[in-house]
Coordinates of N, CA and C in Angstrom, one line a residue:
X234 N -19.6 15.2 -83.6 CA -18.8 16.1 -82.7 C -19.8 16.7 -81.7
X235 N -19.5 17.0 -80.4 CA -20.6 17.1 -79.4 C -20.5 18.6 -79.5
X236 N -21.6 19.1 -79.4 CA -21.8 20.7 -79.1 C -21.0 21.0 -77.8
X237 N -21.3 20.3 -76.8 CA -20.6 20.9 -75.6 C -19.8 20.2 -75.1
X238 N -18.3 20.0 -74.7 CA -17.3 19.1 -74.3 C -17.1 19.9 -73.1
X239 N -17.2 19.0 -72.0 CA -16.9 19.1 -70.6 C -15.3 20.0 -70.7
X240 N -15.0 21.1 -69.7 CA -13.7 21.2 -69.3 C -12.4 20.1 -69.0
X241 N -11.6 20.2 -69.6 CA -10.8 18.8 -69.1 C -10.3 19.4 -67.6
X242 N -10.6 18.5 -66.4 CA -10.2 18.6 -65.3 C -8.5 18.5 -64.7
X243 N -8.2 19.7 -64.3 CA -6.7 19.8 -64.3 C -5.9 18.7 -63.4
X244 N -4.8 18.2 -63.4 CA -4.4 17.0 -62.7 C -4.0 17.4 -61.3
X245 N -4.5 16.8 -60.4 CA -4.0 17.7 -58.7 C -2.9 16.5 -58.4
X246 N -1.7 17.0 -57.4 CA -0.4 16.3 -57.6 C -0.5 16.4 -55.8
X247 N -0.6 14.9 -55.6 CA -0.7 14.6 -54.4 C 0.5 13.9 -53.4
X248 N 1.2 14.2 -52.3 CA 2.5 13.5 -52.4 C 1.7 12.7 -50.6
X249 N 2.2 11.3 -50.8 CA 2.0 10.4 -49.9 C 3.3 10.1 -48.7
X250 N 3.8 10.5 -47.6 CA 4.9 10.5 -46.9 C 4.3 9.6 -46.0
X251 N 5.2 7.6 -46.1 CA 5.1 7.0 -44.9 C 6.3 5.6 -45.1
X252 N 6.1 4.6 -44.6 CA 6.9 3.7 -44.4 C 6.4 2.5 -45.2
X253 N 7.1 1.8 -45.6 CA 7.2 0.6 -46.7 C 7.6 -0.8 -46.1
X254 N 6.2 -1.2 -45.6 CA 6.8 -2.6 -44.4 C 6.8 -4.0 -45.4
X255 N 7.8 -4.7 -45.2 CA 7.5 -5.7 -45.4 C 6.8 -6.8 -44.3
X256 N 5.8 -7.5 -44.6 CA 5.4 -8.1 -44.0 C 5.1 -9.6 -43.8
X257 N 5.3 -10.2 -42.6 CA 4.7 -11.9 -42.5 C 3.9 -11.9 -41.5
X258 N 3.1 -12.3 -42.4 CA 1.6 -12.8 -41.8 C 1.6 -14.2 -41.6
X259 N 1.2 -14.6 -40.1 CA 1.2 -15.9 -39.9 C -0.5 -16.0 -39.1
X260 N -1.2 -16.8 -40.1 CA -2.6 -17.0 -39.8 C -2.7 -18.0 -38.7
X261 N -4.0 -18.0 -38.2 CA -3.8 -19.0 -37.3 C -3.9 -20.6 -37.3
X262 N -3.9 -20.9 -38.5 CA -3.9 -22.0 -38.6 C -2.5 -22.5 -39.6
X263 N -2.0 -21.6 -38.9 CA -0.6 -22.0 -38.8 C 0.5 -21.3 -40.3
X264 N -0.5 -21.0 -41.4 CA -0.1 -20.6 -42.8 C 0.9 -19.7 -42.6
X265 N 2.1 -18.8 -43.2 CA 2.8 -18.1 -43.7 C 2.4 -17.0 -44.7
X266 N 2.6 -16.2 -44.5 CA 1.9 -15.3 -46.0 C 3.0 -13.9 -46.0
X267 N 3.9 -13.7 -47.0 CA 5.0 -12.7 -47.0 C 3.8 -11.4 -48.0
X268 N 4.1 -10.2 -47.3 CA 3.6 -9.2 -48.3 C 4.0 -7.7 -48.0
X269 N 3.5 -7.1 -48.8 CA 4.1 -5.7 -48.4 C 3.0 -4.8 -47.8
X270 N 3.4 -3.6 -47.4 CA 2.8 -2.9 -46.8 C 2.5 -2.0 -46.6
X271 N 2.2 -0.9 -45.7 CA 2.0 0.1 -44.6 C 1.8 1.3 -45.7
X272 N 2.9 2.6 -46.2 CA 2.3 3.2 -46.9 C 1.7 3.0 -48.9
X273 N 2.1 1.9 -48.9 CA 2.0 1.4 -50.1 C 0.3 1.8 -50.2
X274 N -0.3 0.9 -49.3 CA -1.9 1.0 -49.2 C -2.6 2.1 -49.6
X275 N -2.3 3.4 -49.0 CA -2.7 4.7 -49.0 C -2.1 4.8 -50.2
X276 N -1.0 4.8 -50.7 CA -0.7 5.8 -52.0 C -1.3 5.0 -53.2
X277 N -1.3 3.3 -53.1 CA -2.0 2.4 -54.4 C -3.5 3.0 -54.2
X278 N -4.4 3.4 -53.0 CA -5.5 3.0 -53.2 C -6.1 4.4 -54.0
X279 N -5.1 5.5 -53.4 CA -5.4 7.0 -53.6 C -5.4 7.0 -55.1
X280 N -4.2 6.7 -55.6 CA -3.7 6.3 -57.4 C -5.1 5.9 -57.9
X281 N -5.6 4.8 -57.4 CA -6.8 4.4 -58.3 C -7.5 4.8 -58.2
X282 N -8.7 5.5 -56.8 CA -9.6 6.1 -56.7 C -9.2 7.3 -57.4
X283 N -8.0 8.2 -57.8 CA -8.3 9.5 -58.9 C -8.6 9.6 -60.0
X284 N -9.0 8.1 -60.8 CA -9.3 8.1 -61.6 C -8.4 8.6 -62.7
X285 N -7.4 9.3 -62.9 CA -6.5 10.1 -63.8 C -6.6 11.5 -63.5
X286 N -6.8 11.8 -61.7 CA -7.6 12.9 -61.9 C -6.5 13.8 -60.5
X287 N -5.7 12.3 -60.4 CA -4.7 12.1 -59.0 C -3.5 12.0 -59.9
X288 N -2.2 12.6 -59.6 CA -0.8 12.4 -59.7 C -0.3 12.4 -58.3
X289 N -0.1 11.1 -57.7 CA 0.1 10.4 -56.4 C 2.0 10.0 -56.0
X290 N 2.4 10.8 -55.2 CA 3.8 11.0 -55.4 C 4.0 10.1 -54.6
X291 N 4.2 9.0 -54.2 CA 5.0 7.8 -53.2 C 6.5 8.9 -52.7
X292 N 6.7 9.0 -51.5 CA 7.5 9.9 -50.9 C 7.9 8.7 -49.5
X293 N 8.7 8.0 -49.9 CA 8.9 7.1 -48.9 C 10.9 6.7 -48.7
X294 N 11.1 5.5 -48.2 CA 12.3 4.8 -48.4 C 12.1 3.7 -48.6
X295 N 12.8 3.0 -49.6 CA 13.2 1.7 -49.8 C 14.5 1.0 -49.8
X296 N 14.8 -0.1 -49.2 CA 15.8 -0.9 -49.7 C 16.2 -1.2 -51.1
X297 N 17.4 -0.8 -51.5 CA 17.6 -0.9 -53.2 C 17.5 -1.9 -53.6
X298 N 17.3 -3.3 -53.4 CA 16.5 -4.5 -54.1 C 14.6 -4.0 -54.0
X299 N 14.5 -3.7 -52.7 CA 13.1 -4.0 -52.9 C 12.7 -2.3 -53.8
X300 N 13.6 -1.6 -53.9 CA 12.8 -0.4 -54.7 C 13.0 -0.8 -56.4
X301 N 13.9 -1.4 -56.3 CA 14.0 -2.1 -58.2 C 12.8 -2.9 -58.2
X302 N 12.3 -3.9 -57.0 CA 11.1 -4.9 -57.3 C 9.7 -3.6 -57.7
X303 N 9.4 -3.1 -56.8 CA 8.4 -1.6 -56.5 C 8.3 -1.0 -57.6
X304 N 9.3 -0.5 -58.5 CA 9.4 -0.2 -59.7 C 9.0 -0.4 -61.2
X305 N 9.1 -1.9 -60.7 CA 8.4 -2.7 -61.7 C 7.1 -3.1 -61.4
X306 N 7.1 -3.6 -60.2 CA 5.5 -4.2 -59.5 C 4.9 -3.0 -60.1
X307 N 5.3 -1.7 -59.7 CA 3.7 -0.5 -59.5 C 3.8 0.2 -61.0
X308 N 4.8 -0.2 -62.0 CA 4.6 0.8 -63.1 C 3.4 1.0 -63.3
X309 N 2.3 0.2 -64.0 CA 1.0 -0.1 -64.1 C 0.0 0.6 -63.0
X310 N 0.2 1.1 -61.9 CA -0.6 2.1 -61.3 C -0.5 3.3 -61.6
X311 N -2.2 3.4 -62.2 CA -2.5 4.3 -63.1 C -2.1 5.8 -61.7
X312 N -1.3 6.8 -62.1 CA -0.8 7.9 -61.5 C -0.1 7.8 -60.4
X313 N 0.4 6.9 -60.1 CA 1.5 6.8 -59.0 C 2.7 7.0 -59.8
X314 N 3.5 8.2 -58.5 CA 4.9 8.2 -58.9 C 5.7 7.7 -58.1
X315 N 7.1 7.4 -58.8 CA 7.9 6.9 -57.8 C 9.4 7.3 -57.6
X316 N 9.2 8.8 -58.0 CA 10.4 9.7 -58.3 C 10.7 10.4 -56.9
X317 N 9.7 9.8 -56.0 CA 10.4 10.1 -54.9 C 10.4 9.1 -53.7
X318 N 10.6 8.2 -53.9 CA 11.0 6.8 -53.5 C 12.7 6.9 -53.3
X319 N 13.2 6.8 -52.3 CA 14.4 7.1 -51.8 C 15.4 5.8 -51.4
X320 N 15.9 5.5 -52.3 CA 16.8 3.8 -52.0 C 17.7 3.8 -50.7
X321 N 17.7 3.2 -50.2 CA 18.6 3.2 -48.7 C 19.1 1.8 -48.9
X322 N 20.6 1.5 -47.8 CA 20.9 -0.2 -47.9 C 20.4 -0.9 -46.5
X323 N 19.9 0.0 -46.1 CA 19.4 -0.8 -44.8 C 18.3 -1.5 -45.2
X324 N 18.0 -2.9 -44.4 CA 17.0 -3.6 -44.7 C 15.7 -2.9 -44.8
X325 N 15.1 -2.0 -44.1 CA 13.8 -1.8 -44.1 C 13.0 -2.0 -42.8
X326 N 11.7 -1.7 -42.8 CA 11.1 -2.3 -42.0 C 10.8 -3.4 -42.0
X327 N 10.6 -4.5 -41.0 CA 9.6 -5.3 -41.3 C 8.5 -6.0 -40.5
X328 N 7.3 -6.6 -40.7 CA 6.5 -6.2 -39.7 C 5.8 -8.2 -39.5
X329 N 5.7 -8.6 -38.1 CA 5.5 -9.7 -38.4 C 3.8 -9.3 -37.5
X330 N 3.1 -10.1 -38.5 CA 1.6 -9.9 -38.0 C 1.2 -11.1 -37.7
X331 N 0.6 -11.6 -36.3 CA -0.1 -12.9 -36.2 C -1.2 -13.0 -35.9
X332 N -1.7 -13.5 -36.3 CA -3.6 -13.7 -36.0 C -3.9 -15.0 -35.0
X333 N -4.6 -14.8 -33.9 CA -4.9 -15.9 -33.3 C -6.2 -16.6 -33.5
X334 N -7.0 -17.7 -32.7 CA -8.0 -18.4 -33.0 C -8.9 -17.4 -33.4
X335 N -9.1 -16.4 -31.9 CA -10.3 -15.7 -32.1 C -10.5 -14.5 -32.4
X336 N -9.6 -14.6 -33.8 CA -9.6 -13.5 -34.6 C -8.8 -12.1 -34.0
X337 N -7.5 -11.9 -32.7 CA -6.6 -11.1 -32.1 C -6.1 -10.9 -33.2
X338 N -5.2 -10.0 -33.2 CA -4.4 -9.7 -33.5 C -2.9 -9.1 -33.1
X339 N -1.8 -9.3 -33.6 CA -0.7 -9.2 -32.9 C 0.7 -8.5 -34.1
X340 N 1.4 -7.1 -33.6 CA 1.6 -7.2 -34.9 C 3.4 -6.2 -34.6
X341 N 4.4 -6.7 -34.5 CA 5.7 -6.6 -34.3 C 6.4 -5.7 -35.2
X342 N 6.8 -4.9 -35.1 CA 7.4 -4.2 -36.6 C 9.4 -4.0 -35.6
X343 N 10.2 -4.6 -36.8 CA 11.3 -4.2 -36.1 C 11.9 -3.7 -37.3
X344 N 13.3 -3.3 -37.4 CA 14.4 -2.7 -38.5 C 14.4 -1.3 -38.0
X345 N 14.9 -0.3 -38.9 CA 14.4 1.0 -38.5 C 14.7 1.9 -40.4
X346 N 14.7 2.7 -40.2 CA 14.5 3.6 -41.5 C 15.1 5.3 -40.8
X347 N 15.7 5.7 -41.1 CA 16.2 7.4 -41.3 C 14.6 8.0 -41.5
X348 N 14.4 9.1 -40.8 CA 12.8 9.6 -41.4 C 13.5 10.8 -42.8
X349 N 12.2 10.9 -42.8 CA 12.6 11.7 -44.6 C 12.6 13.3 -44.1
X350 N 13.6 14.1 -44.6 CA 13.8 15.4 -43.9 C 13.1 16.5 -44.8
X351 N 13.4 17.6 -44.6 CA 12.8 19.1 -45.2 C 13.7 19.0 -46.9
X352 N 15.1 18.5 -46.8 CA 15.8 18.6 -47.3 C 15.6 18.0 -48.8
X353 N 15.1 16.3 -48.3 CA 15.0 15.8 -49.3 C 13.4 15.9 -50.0
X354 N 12.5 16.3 -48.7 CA 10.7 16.5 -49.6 C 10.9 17.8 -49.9
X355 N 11.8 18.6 -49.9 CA 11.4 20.1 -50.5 C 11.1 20.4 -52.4
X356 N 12.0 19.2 -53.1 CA 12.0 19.3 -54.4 C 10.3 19.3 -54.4
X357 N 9.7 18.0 -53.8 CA 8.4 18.2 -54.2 C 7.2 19.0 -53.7
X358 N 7.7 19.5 -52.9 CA 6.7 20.0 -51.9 C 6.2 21.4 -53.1
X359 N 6.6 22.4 -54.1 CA 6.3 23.2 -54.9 C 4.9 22.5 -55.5
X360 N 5.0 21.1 -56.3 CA 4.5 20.9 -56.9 C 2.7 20.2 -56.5
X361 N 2.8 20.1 -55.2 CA 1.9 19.3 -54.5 C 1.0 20.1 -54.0
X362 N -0.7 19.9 -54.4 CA -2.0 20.6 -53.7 C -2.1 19.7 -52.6
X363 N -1.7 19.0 -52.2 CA -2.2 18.2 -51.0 C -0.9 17.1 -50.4
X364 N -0.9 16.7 -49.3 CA 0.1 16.1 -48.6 C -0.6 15.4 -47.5
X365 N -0.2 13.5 -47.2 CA -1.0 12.7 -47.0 C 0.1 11.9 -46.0
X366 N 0.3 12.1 -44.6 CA 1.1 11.4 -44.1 C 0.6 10.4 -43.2
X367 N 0.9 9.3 -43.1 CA 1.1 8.0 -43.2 C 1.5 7.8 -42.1
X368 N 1.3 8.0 -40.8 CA 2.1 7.4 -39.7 C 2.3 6.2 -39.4
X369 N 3.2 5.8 -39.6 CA 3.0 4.0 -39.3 C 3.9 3.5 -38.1
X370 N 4.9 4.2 -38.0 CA 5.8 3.8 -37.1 C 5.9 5.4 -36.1
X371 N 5.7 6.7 -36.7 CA 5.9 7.5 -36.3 C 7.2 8.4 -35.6
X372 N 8.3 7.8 -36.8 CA 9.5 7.8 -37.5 C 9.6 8.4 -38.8
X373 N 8.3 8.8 -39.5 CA 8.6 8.6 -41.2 C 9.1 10.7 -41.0
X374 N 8.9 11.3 -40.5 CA 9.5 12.6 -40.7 C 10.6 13.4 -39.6
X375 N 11.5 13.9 -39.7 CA 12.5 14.4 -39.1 C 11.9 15.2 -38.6

């Protein structure tokens, strides 16, 4: 038994507010590549870097197929939540990205998304030391 045990470090509860692109990547040699996107990045990368040290609230919209996929894909990220992930029936965004020979880039986002209001981030906003928004489209807040 150790004489001195460190303080256990209290969990800070972080909420991530941005857009959830789906994406096609078309490389330049012609390949196809479907993937997802935009605020996903920020809130997965934030989740891992806390170590257990981050409670990472995903504060977004999804299409109700793709938020049942999301649900399952991200259980396994260690502190990401997804209690505030907001299903909508509109398609979503989607964003088509092309890469040319010399390494350009080119990158289309069409669909649209409702931005998220006072209304519906207020449940979380109590619980959150910090708030991380995500401009992607610069749409994601009312």
């Amino acid at each position: 038994m150790p004489l001195h045990s460190a303080p256990a470090s209290p969990i800070v509860d972080v909420g991530v507010i941005g857009s959830i692109n789906q994406d096609t990547i078309e490389h330049a040699d012609g390949r196809l590549e479907q993937s997802l996107g935009g605020v996903l990045f920020s809130a997965c990368a934030l989740a891992h870097l806390g170590g257990g040290s981050l409670r990472v609230w995903l504060l977004a919209r999804a299409n109700c197929r793709l938020a049942s996929h999301l649900r399952q894909w991200l259980a396994d990220v260690p502190g990401l939540c997804l209690g505030g992930l907001f299903e909508i029936s509109d398609p979503g965004y989607r964003c088509r990205i092309t890469y040319d020979e010399q390494g350009g880039k080119t990158e289309v986002l069409s669909g649209g998304v409702a931005p998220l209001t006072l209304a519906e981030l207020s449940p979380f906003l109590p619980r959150l030391q910090a708030l991380v928004v995500n401009f992607i489209t610069g749409l994601e807040l009312d």
